């Protein structure tokens, strides 16, 4: 949890502000996961902080929505291009995903 909060603060994900008394803040929720190795031993523990988006009101809390997913054809194109050109491809685990963050 500490590393997740540290990464969110480092990326300047939010700014703490005072809000009007007639506004109810959007809550959040922690999600905890355990990654296992192939032999069943624990590799790492992960914690993610999510906003409770189901409480948002369209036109009041947000005006636009965005979908940050890749199409399956795009995902298949990358390994195919790597294989055709005899390139090397490496996998990495991003500790904190943030739209405007630097890897």
Coordinates of C-alpha atoms in Angstrom, one line a residue, residues 9-88:
X9 CA 1.9 11.0 -5.1
X10 CA 5.1 11.0 -7.2
X11 CA 2.9 11.1 -10.4
X12 CA 0.9 14.0 -8.9
X13 CA -2.3 12.0 -9.4
X14 CA -4.3 14.3 -7.1
X15 CA -4.2 17.6 -5.3
X16 CA -5.7 17.8 -1.8
X17 CA -8.2 20.7 -1.7
X18 CA -11.1 21.9 0.5
X19 CA -14.5 21.1 -1.0
X20 CA -17.9 22.8 -0.4
X21 CA -20.0 21.5 2.4
X22 CA -22.8 20.6 0.0
X23 CA -20.5 18.2 -2.0
X24 CA -20.0 14.6 -1.0
X25 CA -16.5 13.3 -2.0
X26 CA -16.1 10.2 -4.1
X27 CA -14.9 7.3 -2.1
X28 CA -12.1 4.8 -2.8
X29 CA -11.4 1.1 -2.4
X30 CA -8.2 -1.0 -2.1
X31 CA -7.8 -4.2 -4.1
X32 CA -5.2 -6.7 -3.0
X33 CA -3.7 -9.4 -5.2
X34 CA -1.1 -12.1 -4.7
X35 CA 1.2 -13.1 -7.7
X36 CA 2.4 -16.7 -7.7
X37 CA 5.3 -18.3 -9.5
X38 CA 4.9 -21.4 -11.6
X39 CA 5.8 -23.6 -8.7
X40 CA 3.1 -22.1 -6.5
X41 CA 5.3 -20.0 -4.2
X42 CA 4.4 -16.3 -3.6
X43 CA 6.2 -13.9 -5.9
X44 CA 4.8 -10.6 -4.7
X45 CA 1.9 -8.9 -3.1
X46 CA 0.1 -6.0 -5.0
X47 CA -2.2 -3.3 -3.8
X48 CA -4.2 -1.0 -6.0
X49 CA -6.3 2.0 -5.1
X50 CA -9.5 2.6 -7.1
X51 CA -12.0 5.4 -7.1
X52 CA -15.6 4.3 -6.6
X53 CA -16.6 5.4 -10.0
X54 CA -20.1 4.0 -9.7
X55 CA -20.9 6.9 -7.4
X56 CA -20.1 9.5 -10.1
X57 CA -23.0 11.5 -11.6
X58 CA -22.8 12.3 -15.3
X59 CA -22.6 16.1 -15.9
X60 CA -21.7 16.8 -12.3
X61 CA -18.7 14.8 -11.5
X62 CA -17.5 14.1 -15.0
X63 CA -18.3 15.1 -18.6
X64 CA -16.4 12.7 -20.8
X65 CA -15.5 9.0 -20.5
X66 CA -12.5 7.3 -22.0
X67 CA -11.6 3.6 -22.6
X68 CA -7.9 2.8 -22.2
X69 CA -7.9 -0.6 -23.7
X70 CA -6.1 -2.0 -26.7
X71 CA -7.8 -4.0 -29.4
X72 CA -6.9 -7.7 -29.6
X73 CA -5.6 -7.2 -33.2
X74 CA -3.2 -4.5 -32.0
X75 CA -1.9 -6.8 -29.2
X76 CA -1.4 -9.7 -31.8
X77 CA 0.4 -7.3 -34.2
X78 CA 3.3 -6.6 -31.9
X79 CA 4.5 -10.2 -31.3
X80 CA 3.9 -11.0 -35.0
X81 CA 6.1 -8.0 -36.1
X82 CA 8.8 -9.0 -33.6
X83 CA 8.8 -12.6 -34.9
X84 CA 8.9 -11.6 -38.6
X85 CA 11.9 -9.2 -38.0
X86 CA 13.7 -11.7 -35.6
X87 CA 13.7 -9.0 -32.9
X88 CA 13.8 -9.6 -29.2

